Short mmCIF file of C-alpha atoms in Angstrom, two decimals:
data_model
loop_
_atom_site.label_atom_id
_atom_site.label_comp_id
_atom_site.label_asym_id
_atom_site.label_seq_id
_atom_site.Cartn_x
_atom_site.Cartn_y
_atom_site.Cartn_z
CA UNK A 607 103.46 62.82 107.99
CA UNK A 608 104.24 65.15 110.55
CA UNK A 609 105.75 68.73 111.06
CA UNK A 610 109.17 67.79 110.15
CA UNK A 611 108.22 67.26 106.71
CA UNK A 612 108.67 70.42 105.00
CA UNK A 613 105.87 69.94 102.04
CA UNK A 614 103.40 69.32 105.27
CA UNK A 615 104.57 72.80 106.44
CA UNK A 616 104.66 74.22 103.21
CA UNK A 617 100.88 72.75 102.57
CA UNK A 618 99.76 73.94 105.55
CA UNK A 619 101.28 77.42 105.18
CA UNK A 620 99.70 77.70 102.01
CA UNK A 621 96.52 77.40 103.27
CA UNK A 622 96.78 79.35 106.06
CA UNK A 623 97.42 82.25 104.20
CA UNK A 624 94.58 81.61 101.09
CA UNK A 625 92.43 81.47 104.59
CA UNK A 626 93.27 84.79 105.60
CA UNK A 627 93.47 86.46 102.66
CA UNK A 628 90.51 85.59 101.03
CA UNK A 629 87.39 87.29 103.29
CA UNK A 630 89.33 90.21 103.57
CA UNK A 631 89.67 90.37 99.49
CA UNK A 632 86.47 90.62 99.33
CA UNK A 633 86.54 94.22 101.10
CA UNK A 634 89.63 95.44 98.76
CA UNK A 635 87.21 94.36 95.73
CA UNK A 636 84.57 95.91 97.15
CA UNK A 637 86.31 99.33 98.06
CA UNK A 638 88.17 99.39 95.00
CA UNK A 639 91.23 99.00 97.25
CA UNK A 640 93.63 97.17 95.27
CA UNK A 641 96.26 100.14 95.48
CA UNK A 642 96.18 100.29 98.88
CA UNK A 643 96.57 96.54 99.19
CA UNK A 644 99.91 97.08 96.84
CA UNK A 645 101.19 100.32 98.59
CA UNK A 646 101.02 97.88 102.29
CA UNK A 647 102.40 95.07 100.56
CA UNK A 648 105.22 97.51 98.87
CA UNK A 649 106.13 98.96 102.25
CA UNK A 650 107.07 95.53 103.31
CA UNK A 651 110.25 95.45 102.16
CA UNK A 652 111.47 97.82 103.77
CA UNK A 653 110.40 96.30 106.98
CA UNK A 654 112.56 93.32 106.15
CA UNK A 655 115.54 95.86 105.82
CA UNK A 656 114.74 97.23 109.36
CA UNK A 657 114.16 93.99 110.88
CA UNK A 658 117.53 92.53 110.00
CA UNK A 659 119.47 95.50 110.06
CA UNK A 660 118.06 95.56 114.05
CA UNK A 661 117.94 92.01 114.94
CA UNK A 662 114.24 91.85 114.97
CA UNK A 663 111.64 88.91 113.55
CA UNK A 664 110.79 89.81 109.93
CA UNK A 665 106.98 89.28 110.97
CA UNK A 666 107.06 91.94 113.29
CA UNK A 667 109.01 94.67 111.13
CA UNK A 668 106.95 93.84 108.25
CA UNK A 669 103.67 94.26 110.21
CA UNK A 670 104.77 97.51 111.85
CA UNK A 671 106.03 98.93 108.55
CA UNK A 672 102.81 97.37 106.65
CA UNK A 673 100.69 99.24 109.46
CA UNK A 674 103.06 102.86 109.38
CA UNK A 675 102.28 102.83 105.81
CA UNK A 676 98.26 102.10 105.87
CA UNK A 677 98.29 104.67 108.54
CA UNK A 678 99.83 106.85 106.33
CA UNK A 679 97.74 106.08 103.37
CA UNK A 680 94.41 106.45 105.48
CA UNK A 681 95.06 109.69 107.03
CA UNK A 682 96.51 112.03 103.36
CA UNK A 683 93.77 110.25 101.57
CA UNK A 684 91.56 113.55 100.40
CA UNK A 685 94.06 115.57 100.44
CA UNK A 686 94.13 116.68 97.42
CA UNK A 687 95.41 114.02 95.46
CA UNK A 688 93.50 111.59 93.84
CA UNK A 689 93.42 108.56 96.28
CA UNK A 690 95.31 106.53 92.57
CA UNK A 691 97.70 108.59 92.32
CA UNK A 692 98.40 108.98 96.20
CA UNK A 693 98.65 105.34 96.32
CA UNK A 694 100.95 104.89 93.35
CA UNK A 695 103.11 107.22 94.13
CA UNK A 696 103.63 105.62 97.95
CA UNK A 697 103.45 101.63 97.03
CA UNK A 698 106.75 102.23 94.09
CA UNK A 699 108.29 105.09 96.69
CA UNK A 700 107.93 102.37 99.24
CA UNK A 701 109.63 99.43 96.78
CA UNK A 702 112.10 101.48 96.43
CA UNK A 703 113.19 102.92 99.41
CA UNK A 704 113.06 98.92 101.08
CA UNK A 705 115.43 97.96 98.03
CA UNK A 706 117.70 100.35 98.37
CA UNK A 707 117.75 99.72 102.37
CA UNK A 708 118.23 96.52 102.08
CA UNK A 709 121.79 96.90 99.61
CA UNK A 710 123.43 98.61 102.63
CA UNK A 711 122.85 95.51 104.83
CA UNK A 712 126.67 94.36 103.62
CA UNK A 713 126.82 92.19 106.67
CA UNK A 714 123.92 90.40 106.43
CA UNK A 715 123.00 87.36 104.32
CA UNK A 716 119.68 88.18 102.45
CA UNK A 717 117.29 86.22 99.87
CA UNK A 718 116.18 89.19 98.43
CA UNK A 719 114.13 87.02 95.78
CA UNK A 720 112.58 84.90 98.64
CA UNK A 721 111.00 88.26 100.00
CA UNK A 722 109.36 89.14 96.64
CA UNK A 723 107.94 85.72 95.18
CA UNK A 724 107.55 84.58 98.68
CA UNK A 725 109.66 80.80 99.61
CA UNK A 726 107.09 78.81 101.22
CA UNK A 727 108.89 75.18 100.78
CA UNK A 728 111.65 76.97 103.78
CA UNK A 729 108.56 77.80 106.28
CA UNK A 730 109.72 76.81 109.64
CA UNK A 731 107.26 75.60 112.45
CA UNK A 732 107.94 78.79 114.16
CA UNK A 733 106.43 80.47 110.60
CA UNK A 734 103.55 78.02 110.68
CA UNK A 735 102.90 78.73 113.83
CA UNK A 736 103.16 82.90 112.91
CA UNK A 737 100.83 82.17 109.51
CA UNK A 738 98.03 80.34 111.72
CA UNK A 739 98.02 82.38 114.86
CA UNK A 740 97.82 85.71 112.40
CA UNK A 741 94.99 84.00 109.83
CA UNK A 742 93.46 83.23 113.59
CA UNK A 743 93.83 87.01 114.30
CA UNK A 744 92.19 88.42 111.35
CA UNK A 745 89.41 85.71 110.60
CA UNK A 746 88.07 86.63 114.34
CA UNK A 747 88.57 90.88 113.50
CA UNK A 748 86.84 90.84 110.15
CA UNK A 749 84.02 88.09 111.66
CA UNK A 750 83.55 90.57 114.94
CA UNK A 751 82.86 93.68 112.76
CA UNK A 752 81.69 91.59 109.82
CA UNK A 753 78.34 93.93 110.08
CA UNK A 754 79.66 97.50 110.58
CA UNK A 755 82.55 96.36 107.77
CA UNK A 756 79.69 95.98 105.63
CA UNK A 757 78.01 98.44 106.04
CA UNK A 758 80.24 101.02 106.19
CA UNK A 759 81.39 99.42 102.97
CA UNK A 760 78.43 99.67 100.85
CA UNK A 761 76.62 102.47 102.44
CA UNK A 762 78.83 105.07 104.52
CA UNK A 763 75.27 106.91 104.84
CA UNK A 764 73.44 104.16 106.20
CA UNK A 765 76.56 103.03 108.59
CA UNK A 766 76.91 106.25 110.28
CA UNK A 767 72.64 106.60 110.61
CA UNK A 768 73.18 103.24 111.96
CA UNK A 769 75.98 104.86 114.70
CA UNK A 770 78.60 103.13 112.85
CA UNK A 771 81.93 104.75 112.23
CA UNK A 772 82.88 104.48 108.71
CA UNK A 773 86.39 105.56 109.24
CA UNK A 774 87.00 103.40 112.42
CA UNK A 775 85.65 100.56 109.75
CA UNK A 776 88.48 101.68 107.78
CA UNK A 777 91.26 101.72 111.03
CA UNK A 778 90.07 97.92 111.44
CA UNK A 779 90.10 96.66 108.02
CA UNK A 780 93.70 98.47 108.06
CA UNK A 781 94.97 96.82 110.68
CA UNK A 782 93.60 93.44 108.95
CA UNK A 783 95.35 94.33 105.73
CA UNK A 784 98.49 95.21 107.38
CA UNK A 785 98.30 91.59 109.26
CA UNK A 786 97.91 89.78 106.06
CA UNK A 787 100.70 91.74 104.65
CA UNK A 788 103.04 90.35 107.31
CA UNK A 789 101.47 86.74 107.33
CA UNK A 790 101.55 86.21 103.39
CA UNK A 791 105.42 87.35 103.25
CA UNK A 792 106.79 83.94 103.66
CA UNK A 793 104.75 82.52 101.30
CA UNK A 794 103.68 84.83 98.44
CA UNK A 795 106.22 87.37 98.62
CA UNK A 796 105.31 91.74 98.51
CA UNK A 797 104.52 91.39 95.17
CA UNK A 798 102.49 89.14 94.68
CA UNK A 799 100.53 89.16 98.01
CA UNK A 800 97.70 91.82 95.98
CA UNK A 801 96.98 88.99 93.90
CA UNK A 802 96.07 86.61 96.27
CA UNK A 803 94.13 89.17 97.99
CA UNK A 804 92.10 90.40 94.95
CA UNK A 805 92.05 87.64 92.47
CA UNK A 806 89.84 84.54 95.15
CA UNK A 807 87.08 87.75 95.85
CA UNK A 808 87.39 88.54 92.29
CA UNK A 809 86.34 84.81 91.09
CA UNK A 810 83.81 84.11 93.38
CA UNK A 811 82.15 86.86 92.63
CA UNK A 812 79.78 85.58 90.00
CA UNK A 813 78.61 82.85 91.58
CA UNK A 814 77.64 84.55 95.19
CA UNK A 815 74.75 85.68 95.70
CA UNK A 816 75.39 87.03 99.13
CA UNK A 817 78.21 89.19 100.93
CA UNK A 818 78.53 85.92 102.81
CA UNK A 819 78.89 83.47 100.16
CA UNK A 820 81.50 85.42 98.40
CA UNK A 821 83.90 85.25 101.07
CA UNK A 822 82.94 81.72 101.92
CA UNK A 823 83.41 80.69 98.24
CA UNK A 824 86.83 82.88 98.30
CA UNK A 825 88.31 81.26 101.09
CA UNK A 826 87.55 78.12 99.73
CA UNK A 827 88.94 78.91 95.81
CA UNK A 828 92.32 80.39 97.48
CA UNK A 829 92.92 77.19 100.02
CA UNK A 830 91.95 75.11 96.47
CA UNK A 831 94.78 77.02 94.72
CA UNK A 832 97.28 77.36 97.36
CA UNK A 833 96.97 73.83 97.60
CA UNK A 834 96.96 73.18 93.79
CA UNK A 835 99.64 75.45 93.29
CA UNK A 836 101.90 73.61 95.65
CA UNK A 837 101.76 70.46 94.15
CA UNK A 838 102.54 72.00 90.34
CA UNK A 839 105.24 73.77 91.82
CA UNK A 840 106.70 70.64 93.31
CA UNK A 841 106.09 68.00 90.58
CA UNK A 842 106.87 70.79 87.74
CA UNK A 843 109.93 72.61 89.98
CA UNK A 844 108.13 75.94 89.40
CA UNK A 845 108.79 78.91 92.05
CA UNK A 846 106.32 78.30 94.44
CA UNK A 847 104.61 81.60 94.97
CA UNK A 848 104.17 82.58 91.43
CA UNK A 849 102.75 79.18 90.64
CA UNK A 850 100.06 79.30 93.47
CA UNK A 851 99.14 83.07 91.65
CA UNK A 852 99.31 81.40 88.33
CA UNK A 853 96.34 78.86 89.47
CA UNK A 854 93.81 81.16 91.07
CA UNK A 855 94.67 83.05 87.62
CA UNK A 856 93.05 80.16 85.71
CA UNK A 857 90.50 79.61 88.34
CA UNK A 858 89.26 83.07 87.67
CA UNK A 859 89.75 83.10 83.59
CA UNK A 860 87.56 79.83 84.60
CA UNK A 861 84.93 81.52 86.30
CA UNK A 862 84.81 84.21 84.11
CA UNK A 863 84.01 82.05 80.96
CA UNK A 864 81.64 79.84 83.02
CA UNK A 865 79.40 82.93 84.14
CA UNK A 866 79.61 84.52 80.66
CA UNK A 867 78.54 81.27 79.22
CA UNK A 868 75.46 81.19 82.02
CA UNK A 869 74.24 84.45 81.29
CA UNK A 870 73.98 84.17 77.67
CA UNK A 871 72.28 80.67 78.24
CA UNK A 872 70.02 82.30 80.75
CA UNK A 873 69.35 85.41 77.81
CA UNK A 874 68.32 82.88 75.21
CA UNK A 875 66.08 81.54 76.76
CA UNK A 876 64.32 84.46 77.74
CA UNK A 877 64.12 85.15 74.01
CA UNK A 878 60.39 83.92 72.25
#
């Protein structure tokens, strides 16, 4: 095989983005982000609408929109709204506003469905190349402040005793979000990009017994399923995107059953 063949491409697209994704999930579990990952991935749209309507790469109107809107997010956030709300209110608005941009682009020829479920089996080199460089990006920003993240993350307190900046924390695992966002577009699509954010973090969650571990485990259940989910897709001509979801779905109802099953194993035989 080589890089002409477009399941190759596809493949490693897939994994490139189950790689990124996956260690920073574990931070949107852990903050009880998942809104926030939705109201980025929302505003994405509507940087597809801007890039085309200006000639520019999706990748880079997507990541300056994704970014705009984090911004956004990061800086009303306690003001008076409840951060729910706030963020439900800005991921639909977002939605929205991209759809409706993108129905006065009468000149332009657009694959509206390709930008919401994601088309990975058209990734080009030059989108391989985009998907690897970014994973590159924000495996090296989350594994530089991989401390501070942490412990601004579990103890805001503790971080800022420690001379850690828990909203500078925040501006970084932004900007990682926001990267994701732009990476995952191609393959996942806006709305389903949350999923493979939250869902890996979410199933290797029982079975880690360290920060570490989870995202290790993560990374390695979302490459499984992006994988997995490429190859049902293909033999079962499934859309792509939603078919990669629909296997770290099962991987978690999976995970789920096995841990329940554990724990009341591990209960009866504490019993005399």
């Amino acid at each position: 095989m080589n890089l002409d063949d477009f399941m190759l491409r596809a493949t490693l697209a897939a994994i490139g983005t189950g790689l990124a994704a996956a260690p920073l999930g574990c931070f949107v579990v852990w903050r009880r982000m998942a809104y926030f990952g939705d109201a980025v991935a929302h505003a994405a749209i509507l940087g597809v609408a801007l890039s085309l309507a200006l000639s520019l790469p999706v990748f880079a109107g997507a990541l300056i929109v994704a970014l705009v809107m984090a911004m956004a997010v990061t800086m009303l956030s306690g003001r008076g709204y409840a951060m729910d709300t706030l963020l439900g209110v800005m991921a639909h608005s977002a939605l929205a506003f991209g759809l409706v941009a993108v129905s006065f682009l009468a000149n332009v020829r657009i694959d509206l469905m390709a930008y919401l479920f994601g088309d990975i089996l058209a990734v080009s080199r030059g989108d391989l190349g985009v998907i690897w460089v970014g994973a590159a990006v924000v495996l090296a920003l989350v594994g530089w402040r991989w401390s501070a993240l942490l412990t601004a993350t579990l103890n805001p307190d503790l971080a800022r005793a420690a001379g850690i900046e828990p909203r500078r924390e925040q501006l970084v695992l932004t900007l990682a979000l926001a990267l994701v966002v732009a990476v995952a577009i191609k393959v996942v699509g806006v709305l389903l990009i949350t999923a493979m954010l939250i869902i890996p973090a979410a199933t290797a969650r029982p079975f880690s017994r360290t920060p570490e571990a989870m995202a290790v485990i993560a990374s390695c259940l979302a490459m499984l399923a992006a994988w997995t989910g490429l190859e049902v897709s293909y033999a079962a001509d499934t859309p792509t995107g939603p078919t990669i979801v629909c296997v770290i779905a099962a991987l978690f109802c999976l995970s789920t059953a096995v841990a329940g099953l554990r724990g009341a194993f591990a209960a009866g035989r504490r019993q005399p």
